[in-house]
Amino acid sequence: MQEAIITRPEKIESNESTSQKNSRRDSHWSLTLFGTAVGAGVLFLPINAGLGGIWPLIIMTLLIGPMTFLSHRGLTRLCLSSSKANSDITETVQEHFGDKSALLITFGYFAAIFPILMIYGIGITNTVSSLMVNQLGFEAAPNRALLSFVLVAGLVGVMTFGQQMVLRVTSAIVYPLIAVLIGLSLFLVPEWNVAAQFSEVPSTGDFSKTLFLTIPVLVFAFNHSPAISSFSTAYRKELGDQAEPNASKTLKRTTLMLVGFTMMFVYSCVMTLSPGELMQAKQANISILSFFAERSDNMAFAWLAQMVALIAISSSFFGHYMGTREGLNGLVNMQLKKKAMPVNQKIVDRGIMVFITLIVWLTAYLDISVMGIIEAIVSPIIAGILFILPVYAVKRVPAMKKYQSGSNLFVLVMGIIAITGFIVSQLI
C-alpha cells in the first residue's frame, strides 16, 4: 500500500508531462500551418473575395472550412500511408505510384511551391526597402543586392537550426499576426456599411460566376500544403499509429483559426468598402491596407501595413521553404539512385540550401515578376496535388482504402471547380 502511494504521483506527473509536450507540439504545428497559409496573400484576399458582394462571400465562408480541412487531411493521410515511418511525400508517392509517376508528381510539387518562395523573397526585400525609405527616413533605398541577400540568407539561416527552432520562431511571429488581424477587424467596425452590403443582391448568373471564379482564390489563400509533408513525418515519428487522429485534430484547429481570424478580417474590410472601391484597389494592384492608408492618410496604417507584410511573409516563407526543400531533395535523390550513384544526404542538403538561397536571392535582387506564372500554372498544380491526388490515392492505394467516404466526392468536385476556375480566370 505504501509503495502505491509513492509511485502514483510519479505516474500522474509523467502523464501530465506527456500531455504538456503533446499540447506544445500541436500548438507549434497549428501556428506553423497557419503561418504557412496566411502569407502576404491575406492582404489581397479581401479585395478578390469581396468583389462580388457579401452574399457570395457568405457561401464561400461555408464552403472554405470543409474544403480546407478535408483536402489537407487527405494529403496528410497520403503522406502517412507509406510502409516506412520516416518517408516524406516524395518517397510515399514513389512507393505507391512507381518511379515515373513519382518523378512527375514530385516535380509538380516542387514547381508549385518554389515560385511562391521566390515571390516571398521579392516581397520581403521590397517591404523592408520601402520601410527604410518611407518610415525610417533613409534618403535612398539601400543597395538591393546586399539587402536582398541579407534578408533571404537570414530567413534560410533560421531553417538550419532544425525543425524545433523553426516551430518556435514561427509560433512567435504568428501571434502578433493574429493580434493585428483581430485589431484591424475591430478597428474598422465603426465604418461598416451593413445596409448597403446586404441590400445589393446579385443575379443568379453573377452569383454563380463570382463563386466559380473566387473559390480558386480562397483555395490558394488557405493553402498550407507545403508544410504538410514535414508535419506528417514529424507526427508519425513521434506518435506512430496514432499519428493520423492526432494530426487530424491539429488540422481541424488550424482550419478553425484560418476561417475565424482570416475571414473576420475579410468581412470587416468588405463591410467597410463598396464593390466599386474594392475594384479600384484591384486595378491599382495594391494591398487592402495600402488602400486604407491612401484613403485615410493615416501614418499608423502605413506602419501597420509594413509590419503585417513582414510578419506574414516571414511566417509563410518557412512553410514554403520546407516544401521546396523536400521536393528538390526528392528530385535529386531519385536521379542519383537512378544513376546508381551514392547518396550523401548531408552534401545534398547543403547543396539544396545553397541553391535555394542563391536563386531566391537572385530573383529578389532582379525583382522579377512571376505572378503570372503562379496564377496560370502554380495554382492548378496545387489544387491537383491537394484535392485530386489524395482522392485518387484512396481508390488506388490499399493503405488508403479505409478512408473511403462521401467527403471524398466533395473534395474531388471542389478540386475540379478550383482547377477550372483558375484556368477560366486567365481567359476572361
C-alpha positions as a LaTeX table, in Angstrom:
\begin{tabular}{lrrr}
\hline
Residue & $x$ (\AA) & $y$ (\AA) & $z$ (\AA) \\
\hline
Met1 & 0.00 & 0.00 & 0.00 \\
Gln2 & 2.84 & 2.34 & 0.93 \\
Glu3 & 4.53 & 1.61 & $-2.41$ \\
Ala4 & 1.36 & 2.54 & $-4.31$ \\
Ile5 & 1.20 & 5.86 & $-2.51$ \\
Ile6 & 4.81 & 6.63 & $-3.51$ \\
Thr7 & 4.61 & 5.64 & $-7.19$ \\
Arg8 & 1.19 & 7.05 & $-8.08$ \\
Pro9 & 2.26 & 10.75 & $-8.06$ \\
Glu10 & 5.19 & 9.90 & $-10.32$ \\
Lys11 & 2.81 & 8.33 & $-12.83$ \\
Ile12 & 0.50 & 11.33 & $-12.69$ \\
Glu13 & 3.47 & 13.66 & $-13.16$ \\
Ser14 & 4.64 & 11.62 & $-16.16$ \\
Asn15 & 1.17 & 11.73 & $-17.74$ \\
Glu16 & 0.96 & 15.48 & $-17.17$ \\
Ser17 & 4.42 & 15.96 & $-18.71$ \\
Thr18 & 3.43 & 13.94 & $-21.78$ \\
Ser19 & 0.17 & 15.87 & $-22.10$ \\
Gln20 & 2.01 & 19.20 & $-21.94$ \\
Lys21 & 4.53 & 18.02 & $-24.52$ \\
Asn22 & 1.73 & 16.93 & $-26.87$ \\
Ser23 & $-0.07$ & 20.22 & $-26.35$ \\
Arg24 & 3.06 & 22.24 & $-27.15$ \\
Arg25 & 3.70 & 20.14 & $-30.27$ \\
Asp26 & 0.13 & 20.56 & $-31.51$ \\
Ser27 & 0.16 & 24.31 & $-30.80$ \\
His28 & 3.50 & 24.83 & $-32.57$ \\
Trp29 & 2.32 & 22.94 & $-35.65$ \\
Ser30 & $-1.07$ & 24.68 & $-35.72$ \\
Leu31 & 0.69 & 28.04 & $-35.75$ \\
Thr32 & 3.23 & 26.86 & $-38.36$ \\
Leu33 & 0.48 & 25.63 & $-40.69$ \\
Phe34 & $-1.50$ & 28.82 & $-40.05$ \\
Gly35 & 1.56 & 30.93 & $-40.81$ \\
Thr36 & 2.25 & 28.95 & $-44.00$ \\
Ala37 & $-1.25$ & 29.69 & $-45.27$ \\
Val38 & $-1.53$ & 33.31 & $-44.15$ \\
Gly39 & 1.23 & 34.87 & $-46.19$ \\
Ala40 & 1.18 & 38.21 & $-47.92$ \\
Gly41 & $-1.86$ & 36.97 & $-49.87$ \\
Val42 & $-4.12$ & 37.71 & $-46.90$ \\
Leu43 & $-3.69$ & 41.40 & $-47.65$ \\
Phe44 & $-5.16$ & 40.89 & $-51.14$ \\
Leu45 & $-7.79$ & 38.32 & $-50.14$ \\
Pro46 & $-10.48$ & 40.85 & $-49.09$ \\
Ile47 & $-10.18$ & 42.51 & $-52.50$ \\
Asn48 & $-10.52$ & 39.32 & $-54.53$ \\
Ala49 & $-13.10$ & 37.64 & $-52.29$ \\
Gly50 & $-15.26$ & 40.71 & $-51.72$ \\
Leu51 & $-15.69$ & 41.99 & $-55.27$ \\
Gly52 & $-18.95$ & 40.08 & $-55.72$ \\
Gly53 & $-20.53$ & 41.48 & $-52.57$ \\
Ile54 & $-21.48$ & 40.00 & $-49.23$ \\
Trp55 & $-23.87$ & 37.23 & $-50.35$ \\
Pro56 & $-21.40$ & 35.14 & $-52.38$ \\
Leu57 & $-18.88$ & 35.71 & $-49.59$ \\
Ile58 & $-21.22$ & 34.07 & $-47.07$ \\
Ile59 & $-21.48$ & 30.93 & $-49.24$ \\
Met60 & $-17.71$ & 30.91 & $-49.73$ \\
Thr61 & $-17.22$ & 31.02 & $-45.96$ \\
Leu62 & $-19.47$ & 27.98 & $-45.52$ \\
Leu63 & $-17.52$ & 26.08 & $-48.20$ \\
Ile64 & $-13.92$ & 27.04 & $-47.46$ \\
Gly65 & $-13.80$ & 25.46 & $-43.99$ \\
Pro66 & $-14.69$ & 21.91 & $-45.13$ \\
Met67 & $-12.65$ & 22.37 & $-48.30$ \\
Thr68 & $-9.52$ & 23.38 & $-46.38$ \\
Phe69 & $-9.79$ & 20.73 & $-43.66$ \\
Leu70 & $-10.79$ & 17.76 & $-45.83$ \\
Ser71 & $-8.24$ & 18.43 & $-48.59$ \\
His72 & $-5.31$ & 18.89 & $-46.20$ \\
Arg73 & $-6.41$ & 15.90 & $-44.15$ \\
Gly74 & $-6.44$ & 13.83 & $-47.34$ \\
Leu75 & $-2.90$ & 14.91 & $-48.23$ \\
Thr76 & $-1.77$ & 14.21 & $-44.65$ \\
Arg77 & $-3.26$ & 10.72 & $-44.80$ \\
Leu78 & $-1.46$ & 10.10 & $-48.07$ \\
Cys79 & 1.86 & 11.18 & $-46.52$ \\
Leu80 & 1.20 & 8.87 & $-43.55$ \\
Ser81 & 0.30 & 5.87 & $-45.72$ \\
Ser82 & 3.87 & 4.80 & $-46.51$ \\
Ser83 & 5.14 & 1.50 & $-45.11$ \\
Lys84 & 8.24 & 3.39 & $-43.89$ \\
Ala85 & 7.88 & 5.55 & $-40.81$ \\
Asn86 & 10.16 & 8.39 & $-41.96$ \\
Ser87 & 9.03 & 8.68 & $-45.59$ \\
Asp88 & 8.29 & 12.15 & $-46.93$ \\
Ile89 & 5.79 & 12.89 & $-49.70$ \\
Thr90 & 8.31 & 12.08 & $-52.46$ \\
Glu91 & 9.15 & 8.63 & $-51.09$ \\
Thr92 & 5.46 & 7.93 & $-50.40$ \\
Val93 & 4.25 & 8.64 & $-53.94$ \\
Gln94 & 7.23 & 6.69 & $-55.30$ \\
Glu95 & 6.20 & 3.68 & $-53.20$ \\
His96 & 2.55 & 3.88 & $-54.26$ \\
Phe97 & 2.68 & 5.01 & $-57.89$ \\
Gly98 & 6.12 & 3.99 & $-59.20$ \\
Asp99 & 9.18 & 5.93 & $-60.29$ \\
Lys100 & 7.79 & 7.71 & $-63.36$ \\
Ser101 & 4.62 & 8.93 & $-61.66$ \\
Ala102 & 6.58 & 9.88 & $-58.57$ \\
Leu103 & 9.00 & 11.95 & $-60.64$ \\
Leu104 & 6.09 & 13.80 & $-62.29$ \\
Ile105 & 4.23 & 14.39 & $-59.02$ \\
Thr106 & 7.38 & 15.45 & $-57.16$ \\
Phe107 & 8.34 & 17.86 & $-59.94$ \\
Gly108 & 4.82 & 19.31 & $-59.86$ \\
Tyr109 & 5.02 & 19.66 & $-56.07$ \\
Phe110 & 8.37 & 21.46 & $-56.36$ \\
Ala111 & 7.25 & 23.60 & $-59.30$ \\
Ala112 & 4.12 & 24.68 & $-57.43$ \\
Ile113 & 5.94 & 25.82 & $-54.29$ \\
Phe114 & 9.30 & 27.21 & $-55.40$ \\
Pro115 & 7.92 & 30.19 & $-57.38$ \\
Ile116 & 5.90 & 31.19 & $-54.31$ \\
Leu117 & 9.10 & 31.10 & $-52.25$ \\
Met118 & 10.68 & 33.41 & $-54.83$ \\
Ile119 & 7.70 & 35.75 & $-54.52$ \\
Tyr120 & 8.29 & 35.97 & $-50.77$ \\
Gly121 & 11.95 & 36.76 & $-51.39$ \\
Ile122 & 10.90 & 39.65 & $-53.63$ \\
Gly123 & 8.15 & 40.71 & $-51.23$ \\
Ile124 & 10.28 & 40.93 & $-48.11$ \\
Thr125 & 13.01 & 42.85 & $-49.98$ \\
Asn126 & 10.53 & 45.39 & $-51.34$ \\
Thr127 & 8.77 & 45.74 & $-47.98$ \\
Val128 & 11.96 & 46.32 & $-45.98$ \\
Ser129 & 13.29 & 48.73 & $-48.62$ \\
Ser130 & 10.04 & 50.71 & $-48.54$ \\
Leu131 & 10.03 & 50.69 & $-44.74$ \\
Met132 & 13.58 & 52.07 & $-44.59$ \\
Val133 & 12.80 & 54.91 & $-47.00$ \\
Asn134 & 9.23 & 55.88 & $-46.10$ \\
Gln135 & 9.02 & 55.14 & $-42.39$ \\
Leu136 & 12.61 & 55.20 & $-41.12$ \\
Gly137 & 13.65 & 58.26 & $-43.14$ \\
Phe138 & 16.52 & 56.85 & $-45.23$ \\
Glu139 & 17.42 & 59.27 & $-48.03$ \\
Ala140 & 17.69 & 56.48 & $-50.60$ \\
Ala141 & 16.90 & 52.80 & $-50.85$ \\
Pro142 & 19.75 & 50.60 & $-49.61$ \\
Asn143 & 21.84 & 48.55 & $-52.01$ \\
Arg144 & 19.32 & 46.00 & $-53.27$ \\
Ala145 & 21.85 & 43.22 & $-53.86$ \\
Leu146 & 23.13 & 43.41 & $-50.28$ \\
Leu147 & 19.72 & 43.93 & $-48.68$ \\
Ser148 & 18.08 & 41.04 & $-50.53$ \\
Phe149 & 20.97 & 38.69 & $-49.74$ \\
Val150 & 20.93 & 39.53 & $-46.01$ \\
Leu151 & 17.17 & 39.04 & $-45.79$ \\
Val152 & 16.99 & 35.80 & $-47.80$ \\
Ala153 & 20.09 & 34.31 & $-46.15$ \\
Gly154 & 18.70 & 35.28 & $-42.75$ \\
Leu155 & 15.38 & 33.51 & $-43.35$ \\
Val156 & 17.10 & 30.41 & $-44.77$ \\
Gly157 & 19.58 & 30.53 & $-41.88$ \\
Val158 & 16.75 & 30.04 & $-39.38$ \\
Met159 & 15.95 & 26.73 & $-41.13$ \\
Thr160 & 19.46 & 25.41 & $-40.42$ \\
Phe161 & 18.76 & 25.38 & $-36.68$ \\
Gly162 & 16.36 & 22.48 & $-37.04$ \\
Gln163 & 12.63 & 21.90 & $-37.08$ \\
Gln164 & 12.03 & 22.68 & $-33.40$ \\
Met165 & 13.67 & 26.10 & $-33.72$ \\
Val166 & 11.61 & 26.86 & $-36.83$ \\
Leu167 & 8.43 & 25.89 & $-34.98$ \\
Arg168 & 9.34 & 28.21 & $-32.09$ \\
Val169 & 10.19 & 31.13 & $-34.38$ \\
Thr170 & 7.04 & 30.65 & $-36.45$ \\
Ser171 & 4.89 & 30.45 & $-33.33$ \\
Ala172 & 6.44 & 33.66 & $-32.01$ \\
Ile173 & 5.81 & 35.67 & $-35.18$ \\
Val174 & 2.31 & 34.29 & $-35.89$ \\
Tyr175 & 0.90 & 35.53 & $-32.57$ \\
Pro176 & 1.36 & 39.21 & $-33.48$ \\
Leu177 & $-0.08$ & 38.50 & $-36.94$ \\
Ile178 & $-3.25$ & 37.09 & $-35.36$ \\
Ala179 & $-3.41$ & 40.04 & $-32.96$ \\
Val180 & $-3.12$ & 42.53 & $-35.82$ \\
Leu181 & $-5.82$ & 40.76 & $-37.86$ \\
Ile182 & $-8.18$ & 40.91 & $-34.88$ \\
Gly183 & $-7.25$ & 44.51 & $-34.09$ \\
Leu184 & $-7.76$ & 45.71 & $-37.65$ \\
Ser185 & $-11.07$ & 43.86 & $-37.94$ \\
Leu186 & $-12.40$ & 45.54 & $-34.79$ \\
Phe187 & $-10.90$ & 48.93 & $-35.72$ \\
Leu188 & $-12.95$ & 49.00 & $-38.93$ \\
Val189 & $-16.30$ & 48.10 & $-37.27$ \\
Pro190 & $-17.44$ & 51.75 & $-36.81$ \\
Glu191 & $-17.03$ & 52.25 & $-40.58$ \\
Trp192 & $-19.19$ & 49.29 & $-41.60$ \\
Asn193 & $-21.98$ & 49.97 & $-44.07$ \\
Val194 & $-24.17$ & 46.96 & $-43.35$ \\
Ala195 & $-27.31$ & 48.18 & $-45.10$ \\
Ala196 & $-25.54$ & 48.89 & $-48.38$ \\
Gln197 & $-23.84$ & 45.49 & $-48.49$ \\
Phe198 & $-26.91$ & 43.38 & $-47.72$ \\
Ser199 & $-29.22$ & 45.42 & $-49.96$ \\
Glu200 & $-27.20$ & 44.53 & $-53.08$ \\
Val201 & $-28.42$ & 41.09 & $-54.15$ \\
Pro202 & $-26.65$ & 39.79 & $-57.30$ \\
Ser203 & $-28.45$ & 37.91 & $-60.03$ \\
Thr204 & $-28.21$ & 34.11 & $-60.14$ \\
Gly205 & $-25.74$ & 34.30 & $-63.03$ \\
Asp206 & $-23.49$ & 36.85 & $-61.35$ \\
Phe207 & $-23.72$ & 34.95 & $-58.06$ \\
Ser208 & $-22.63$ & 31.67 & $-59.68$ \\
Lys209 & $-19.88$ & 33.36 & $-61.70$ \\
Thr210 & $-18.49$ & 35.05 & $-58.59$ \\
Leu211 & $-18.42$ & 31.76 & $-56.68$ \\
Phe212 & $-16.79$ & 29.92 & $-59.57$ \\
Leu213 & $-14.01$ & 32.45 & $-60.01$ \\
Thr214 & $-13.40$ & 33.19 & $-56.31$ \\
Ile215 & $-13.21$ & 29.64 & $-54.93$ \\
Pro216 & $-9.75$ & 29.19 & $-56.54$ \\
Val217 & $-8.57$ & 32.39 & $-54.82$ \\
Leu218 & $-9.71$ & 31.06 & $-51.45$ \\
Val219 & $-8.04$ & 27.69 & $-52.09$ \\
Phe220 & $-4.75$ & 29.44 & $-52.78$ \\
Ala221 & $-5.12$ & 31.81 & $-49.81$ \\
Phe222 & $-5.85$ & 28.99 & $-47.33$ \\
Asn223 & $-3.30$ & 26.55 & $-48.75$ \\
His224 & $-0.74$ & 25.17 & $-46.26$ \\
Ser225 & 0.19 & 22.04 & $-48.23$ \\
Pro226 & 3.92 & 22.98 & $-48.47$ \\
Ala227 & 4.32 & 22.14 & $-44.78$ \\
Ile228 & 2.06 & 19.05 & $-44.75$ \\
Ser229 & 4.79 & 16.52 & $-45.57$ \\
Ser230 & 7.08 & 17.74 & $-42.77$ \\
Phe231 & 4.07 & 17.92 & $-40.45$ \\
Ser232 & 3.03 & 14.34 & $-41.26$ \\
Thr233 & 6.55 & 12.95 & $-40.88$ \\
Ala234 & 7.02 & 14.65 & $-37.51$ \\
Tyr235 & 3.74 & 13.25 & $-36.17$ \\
Arg236 & 4.44 & 9.73 & $-37.41$ \\
Lys237 & 7.94 & 9.65 & $-35.91$ \\
Glu238 & 6.57 & 10.70 & $-32.54$ \\
Leu239 & 3.16 & 9.02 & $-32.44$ \\
Gly240 & 3.39 & 6.01 & $-34.76$ \\
Asp241 & $-0.05$ & 4.51 & $-35.45$ \\
Gln242 & $-1.73$ & 7.34 & $-33.54$ \\
Ala243 & $-0.35$ & 9.96 & $-35.92$ \\
Glu244 & $-3.44$ & 10.25 & $-38.15$ \\
Pro245 & $-6.10$ & 11.02 & $-35.50$ \\
Asn246 & $-3.79$ & 13.45 & $-33.70$ \\
Ala247 & $-2.75$ & 15.14 & $-36.95$ \\
Ser248 & $-6.42$ & 15.49 & $-37.92$ \\
Lys249 & $-7.14$ & 17.29 & $-34.64$ \\
Thr250 & $-4.30$ & 19.72 & $-35.32$ \\
Leu251 & $-5.54$ & 20.30 & $-38.88$ \\
Lys252 & $-9.04$ & 20.96 & $-37.56$ \\
Arg253 & $-7.68$ & 23.54 & $-35.13$ \\
Thr254 & $-5.65$ & 25.16 & $-37.92$ \\
Thr255 & $-8.72$ & 25.34 & $-40.16$ \\
Leu256 & $-10.81$ & 26.95 & $-37.41$ \\
Met257 & $-8.07$ & 29.53 & $-36.86$ \\
Leu258 & $-7.80$ & 30.26 & $-40.58$ \\
Val259 & $-11.53$ & 30.60 & $-41.16$ \\
Gly260 & $-12.10$ & 32.51 & $-37.92$ \\
Phe261 & $-9.32$ & 35.10 & $-37.96$ \\
Thr262 & $-8.82$ & 35.47 & $-41.71$ \\
Met263 & $-12.47$ & 35.63 & $-42.72$ \\
Met264 & $-13.21$ & 38.04 & $-39.85$ \\
Phe265 & $-10.62$ & 40.35 & $-41.41$ \\
Val266 & $-12.10$ & 39.82 & $-44.88$ \\
Tyr267 & $-15.66$ & 40.54 & $-43.70$ \\
Ser268 & $-14.60$ & 43.67 & $-41.86$ \\
Cys269 & $-12.86$ & 45.02 & $-44.97$ \\
Val270 & $-15.76$ & 44.10 & $-47.27$ \\
Met271 & $-18.34$ & 45.63 & $-44.93$ \\
Thr272 & $-16.31$ & 48.85 & $-44.89$ \\
Leu273 & $-15.70$ & 49.22 & $-48.64$ \\
Ser274 & $-18.09$ & 49.06 & $-51.57$ \\
Pro275 & $-17.51$ & 46.67 & $-54.52$ \\
Gly276 & $-16.50$ & 49.72 & $-56.56$ \\
Glu277 & $-13.81$ & 50.69 & $-54.06$ \\
Leu278 & $-12.56$ & 47.09 & $-53.95$ \\
Met279 & $-12.30$ & 47.19 & $-57.76$ \\
Gln280 & $-10.23$ & 50.39 & $-57.51$ \\
Ala281 & $-7.83$ & 48.61 & $-55.18$ \\
Lys282 & $-7.64$ & 45.60 & $-57.53$ \\
Gln283 & $-6.93$ & 47.80 & $-60.56$ \\
Ala284 & $-4.25$ & 49.68 & $-58.62$ \\
Asn285 & $-2.71$ & 46.29 & $-57.64$ \\
Ile286 & $-2.24$ & 47.35 & $-54.01$ \\
Ser287 & $-2.99$ & 45.52 & $-50.76$ \\
Ile288 & $-6.10$ & 46.27 & $-48.74$ \\
Leu289 & $-4.05$ & 48.01 & $-46.02$ \\
Ser290 & $-2.31$ & 50.20 & $-48.57$ \\
Phe291 & $-5.72$ & 51.18 & $-49.96$ \\
Phe292 & $-6.96$ & 52.14 & $-46.49$ \\
Ala293 & $-3.75$ & 54.07 & $-45.82$ \\
Glu294 & $-4.17$ & 56.06 & $-49.05$ \\
Arg295 & $-7.79$ & 56.85 & $-48.23$ \\
Ser296 & $-7.17$ & 57.98 & $-44.66$ \\
Asp297 & $-3.63$ & 59.34 & $-44.99$ \\
Asn298 & $-3.03$ & 57.72 & $-41.60$ \\
Met299 & 0.63 & 57.10 & $-40.76$ \\
Ala300 & $-0.36$ & 54.40 & $-38.29$ \\
Phe301 & $-1.85$ & 52.42 & $-41.17$ \\
Ala302 & 1.33 & 52.83 & $-43.18$ \\
Trp303 & 3.44 & 51.40 & $-40.36$ \\
Leu304 & 0.89 & 48.67 & $-39.70$ \\
Ala305 & 0.81 & 47.63 & $-43.35$ \\
Gln306 & 4.59 & 47.21 & $-43.41$ \\
Met307 & 4.66 & 45.24 & $-40.14$ \\
Val308 & 1.85 & 42.91 & $-41.20$ \\
Ala309 & 3.54 & 42.27 & $-44.54$ \\
Leu310 & 6.89 & 41.48 & $-42.87$ \\
Ile311 & 5.32 & 39.08 & $-40.36$ \\
Ala312 & 3.09 & 37.40 & $-42.94$ \\
Ile313 & 5.89 & 36.94 & $-45.49$ \\
Ser314 & 8.34 & 35.59 & $-42.91$ \\
Ser315 & 5.92 & 33.05 & $-41.44$ \\
Ser316 & 4.86 & 31.82 & $-44.87$ \\
Phe317 & 8.46 & 31.69 & $-46.12$ \\
Phe318 & 9.35 & 29.00 & $-43.56$ \\
Gly319 & 6.48 & 26.71 & $-44.55$ \\
His320 & 7.16 & 27.08 & $-48.26$ \\
Tyr321 & 10.88 & 26.51 & $-47.71$ \\
Met322 & 10.05 & 23.14 & $-46.11$ \\
Gly323 & 8.05 & 22.10 & $-49.17$ \\
Thr324 & 10.63 & 23.39 & $-51.64$ \\
Arg325 & 13.45 & 21.59 & $-49.82$ \\
Glu326 & 11.54 & 18.30 & $-49.71$ \\
Gly327 & 10.52 & 18.47 & $-53.36$ \\
Leu328 & 14.03 & 19.30 & $-54.54$ \\
Asn329 & 15.53 & 16.68 & $-52.23$ \\
Gly330 & 13.22 & 14.06 & $-53.73$ \\
Leu331 & 14.12 & 15.02 & $-57.30$ \\
Val332 & 17.87 & 14.94 & $-56.58$ \\
Asn333 & 17.75 & 11.62 & $-54.73$ \\
Met334 & 15.66 & 9.96 & $-57.44$ \\
Gln335 & 18.14 & 11.00 & $-60.10$ \\
Leu336 & 21.15 & 9.85 & $-58.04$ \\
Lys337 & 19.56 & 6.47 & $-57.34$ \\
Lys338 & 18.57 & 6.10 & $-60.98$ \\
Lys339 & 22.22 & 6.52 & $-61.94$ \\
Ala340 & 23.30 & 4.15 & $-59.14$ \\
Met341 & 25.30 & 6.93 & $-57.50$ \\
Pro342 & 25.84 & 7.02 & $-53.72$ \\
Val343 & 23.68 & 9.49 & $-51.81$ \\
Asn344 & 25.45 & 11.61 & $-49.21$ \\
Gln345 & 22.45 & 13.29 & $-47.60$ \\
Lys346 & 24.49 & 15.96 & $-45.80$ \\
Ile347 & 26.06 & 17.12 & $-49.05$ \\
Val348 & 22.66 & 17.01 & $-50.80$ \\
Asp349 & 21.05 & 19.07 & $-48.01$ \\
Arg350 & 23.80 & 21.69 & $-48.11$ \\
Gly351 & 23.68 & 21.88 & $-51.89$ \\
Ile352 & 19.90 & 22.36 & $-51.81$ \\
Met353 & 20.20 & 25.09 & $-49.18$ \\
Val354 & 22.82 & 26.97 & $-51.24$ \\
Phe355 & 20.79 & 26.54 & $-54.45$ \\
Ile356 & 17.56 & 27.84 & $-52.91$ \\
Thr357 & 19.33 & 30.76 & $-51.26$ \\
Leu358 & 21.08 & 31.86 & $-54.46$ \\
Ile359 & 18.02 & 31.52 & $-56.72$ \\
Val360 & 15.66 & 33.28 & $-54.31$ \\
Trp361 & 18.28 & 35.99 & $-53.71$ \\
Leu362 & 18.82 & 36.49 & $-57.46$ \\
Thr363 & 15.08 & 36.71 & $-58.06$ \\
Ala364 & 14.69 & 39.20 & $-55.20$ \\
Tyr365 & 17.62 & 41.28 & $-56.44$ \\
Leu366 & 16.33 & 41.42 & $-60.03$ \\
Asp367 & 12.76 & 42.00 & $-58.77$ \\
Ile368 & 11.42 & 39.53 & $-61.34$ \\
Ser369 & 7.64 & 39.35 & $-61.69$ \\
Val370 & 6.46 & 35.75 & $-61.55$ \\
Met371 & 2.84 & 36.40 & $-60.51$ \\
Gly372 & 1.63 & 35.38 & $-63.96$ \\
Ile373 & 3.36 & 32.00 & $-63.55$ \\
Ile374 & 1.71 & 31.50 & $-60.18$ \\
Glu375 & $-1.77$ & 32.37 & $-61.42$ \\
Ala376 & $-1.60$ & 30.38 & $-64.66$ \\
Ile377 & 0.47 & 27.32 & $-63.71$ \\
Val378 & 1.20 & 27.05 & $-59.99$ \\
Ser379 & $-2.35$ & 27.34 & $-58.67$ \\
Pro380 & $-3.84$ & 24.49 & $-60.76$ \\
Ile381 & $-0.93$ & 22.23 & $-59.77$ \\
Ile382 & $-1.51$ & 22.99 & $-56.09$ \\
Ala383 & $-5.23$ & 22.24 & $-56.46$ \\
Gly384 & $-4.40$ & 18.98 & $-58.27$ \\
Ile385 & $-1.99$ & 17.77 & $-55.58$ \\
Leu386 & $-4.17$ & 18.95 & $-52.71$ \\
Phe387 & $-7.61$ & 17.88 & $-53.94$ \\
Ile388 & $-7.28$ & 15.32 & $-56.73$ \\
Leu389 & $-4.21$ & 13.24 & $-55.75$ \\
Pro390 & $-5.42$ & 12.15 & $-52.26$ \\
Val391 & $-8.86$ & 11.15 & $-53.62$ \\
Tyr392 & $-7.20$ & 9.15 & $-56.39$ \\
Ala393 & $-4.94$ & 7.50 & $-53.80$ \\
Val394 & $-7.99$ & 6.38 & $-51.78$ \\
Lys395 & $-9.14$ & 4.37 & $-54.82$ \\
Arg396 & $-5.69$ & 3.15 & $-55.87$ \\
Val397 & $-3.63$ & 2.58 & $-52.70$ \\
Pro398 & $-4.60$ & $-0.34$ & $-50.41$ \\
Ala399 & $-3.43$ & 1.51 & $-47.27$ \\
Met400 & $-5.77$ & 4.41 & $-48.16$ \\
Lys401 & $-8.95$ & 2.40 & $-48.90$ \\
Lys402 & $-10.07$ & 2.64 & $-45.26$ \\
Tyr403 & $-10.62$ & 6.36 & $-45.84$ \\
Gln404 & $-13.36$ & 5.92 & $-48.45$ \\
Ser405 & $-16.31$ & 8.19 & $-47.63$ \\
Gly406 & $-18.71$ & 10.65 & $-49.16$ \\
Ser407 & $-16.41$ & 13.54 & $-48.24$ \\
Asn408 & $-14.00$ & 12.43 & $-50.97$ \\
Leu409 & $-16.62$ & 13.25 & $-53.62$ \\
Phe410 & $-16.99$ & 16.75 & $-52.15$ \\
Val411 & $-13.20$ & 17.25 & $-52.22$ \\
Leu412 & $-12.99$ & 15.96 & $-55.81$ \\
Val413 & $-15.79$ & 18.25 & $-57.05$ \\
Met414 & $-14.33$ & 21.31 & $-55.32$ \\
Gly415 & $-10.90$ & 20.45 & $-56.70$ \\
Ile416 & $-12.27$ & 20.31 & $-60.24$ \\
Ile417 & $-14.05$ & 23.65 & $-59.72$ \\
Ala418 & $-10.84$ & 25.19 & $-58.35$ \\
Ile419 & $-8.72$ & 23.98 & $-61.28$ \\
Thr420 & $-11.22$ & 25.01 & $-63.97$ \\
Gly421 & $-11.79$ & 28.31 & $-62.18$ \\
Phe422 & $-8.06$ & 29.06 & $-62.27$ \\
Ile423 & $-7.93$ & 28.31 & $-66.00$ \\
Val424 & $-11.09$ & 30.26 & $-66.87$ \\
Ser425 & $-9.93$ & 33.28 & $-64.87$ \\
Gln426 & $-6.90$ & 33.51 & $-67.20$ \\
Leu427 & $-9.08$ & 33.50 & $-70.32$ \\
Ile428 & $-11.59$ & 36.23 & $-69.43$ \\
\hline
\end{tabular}
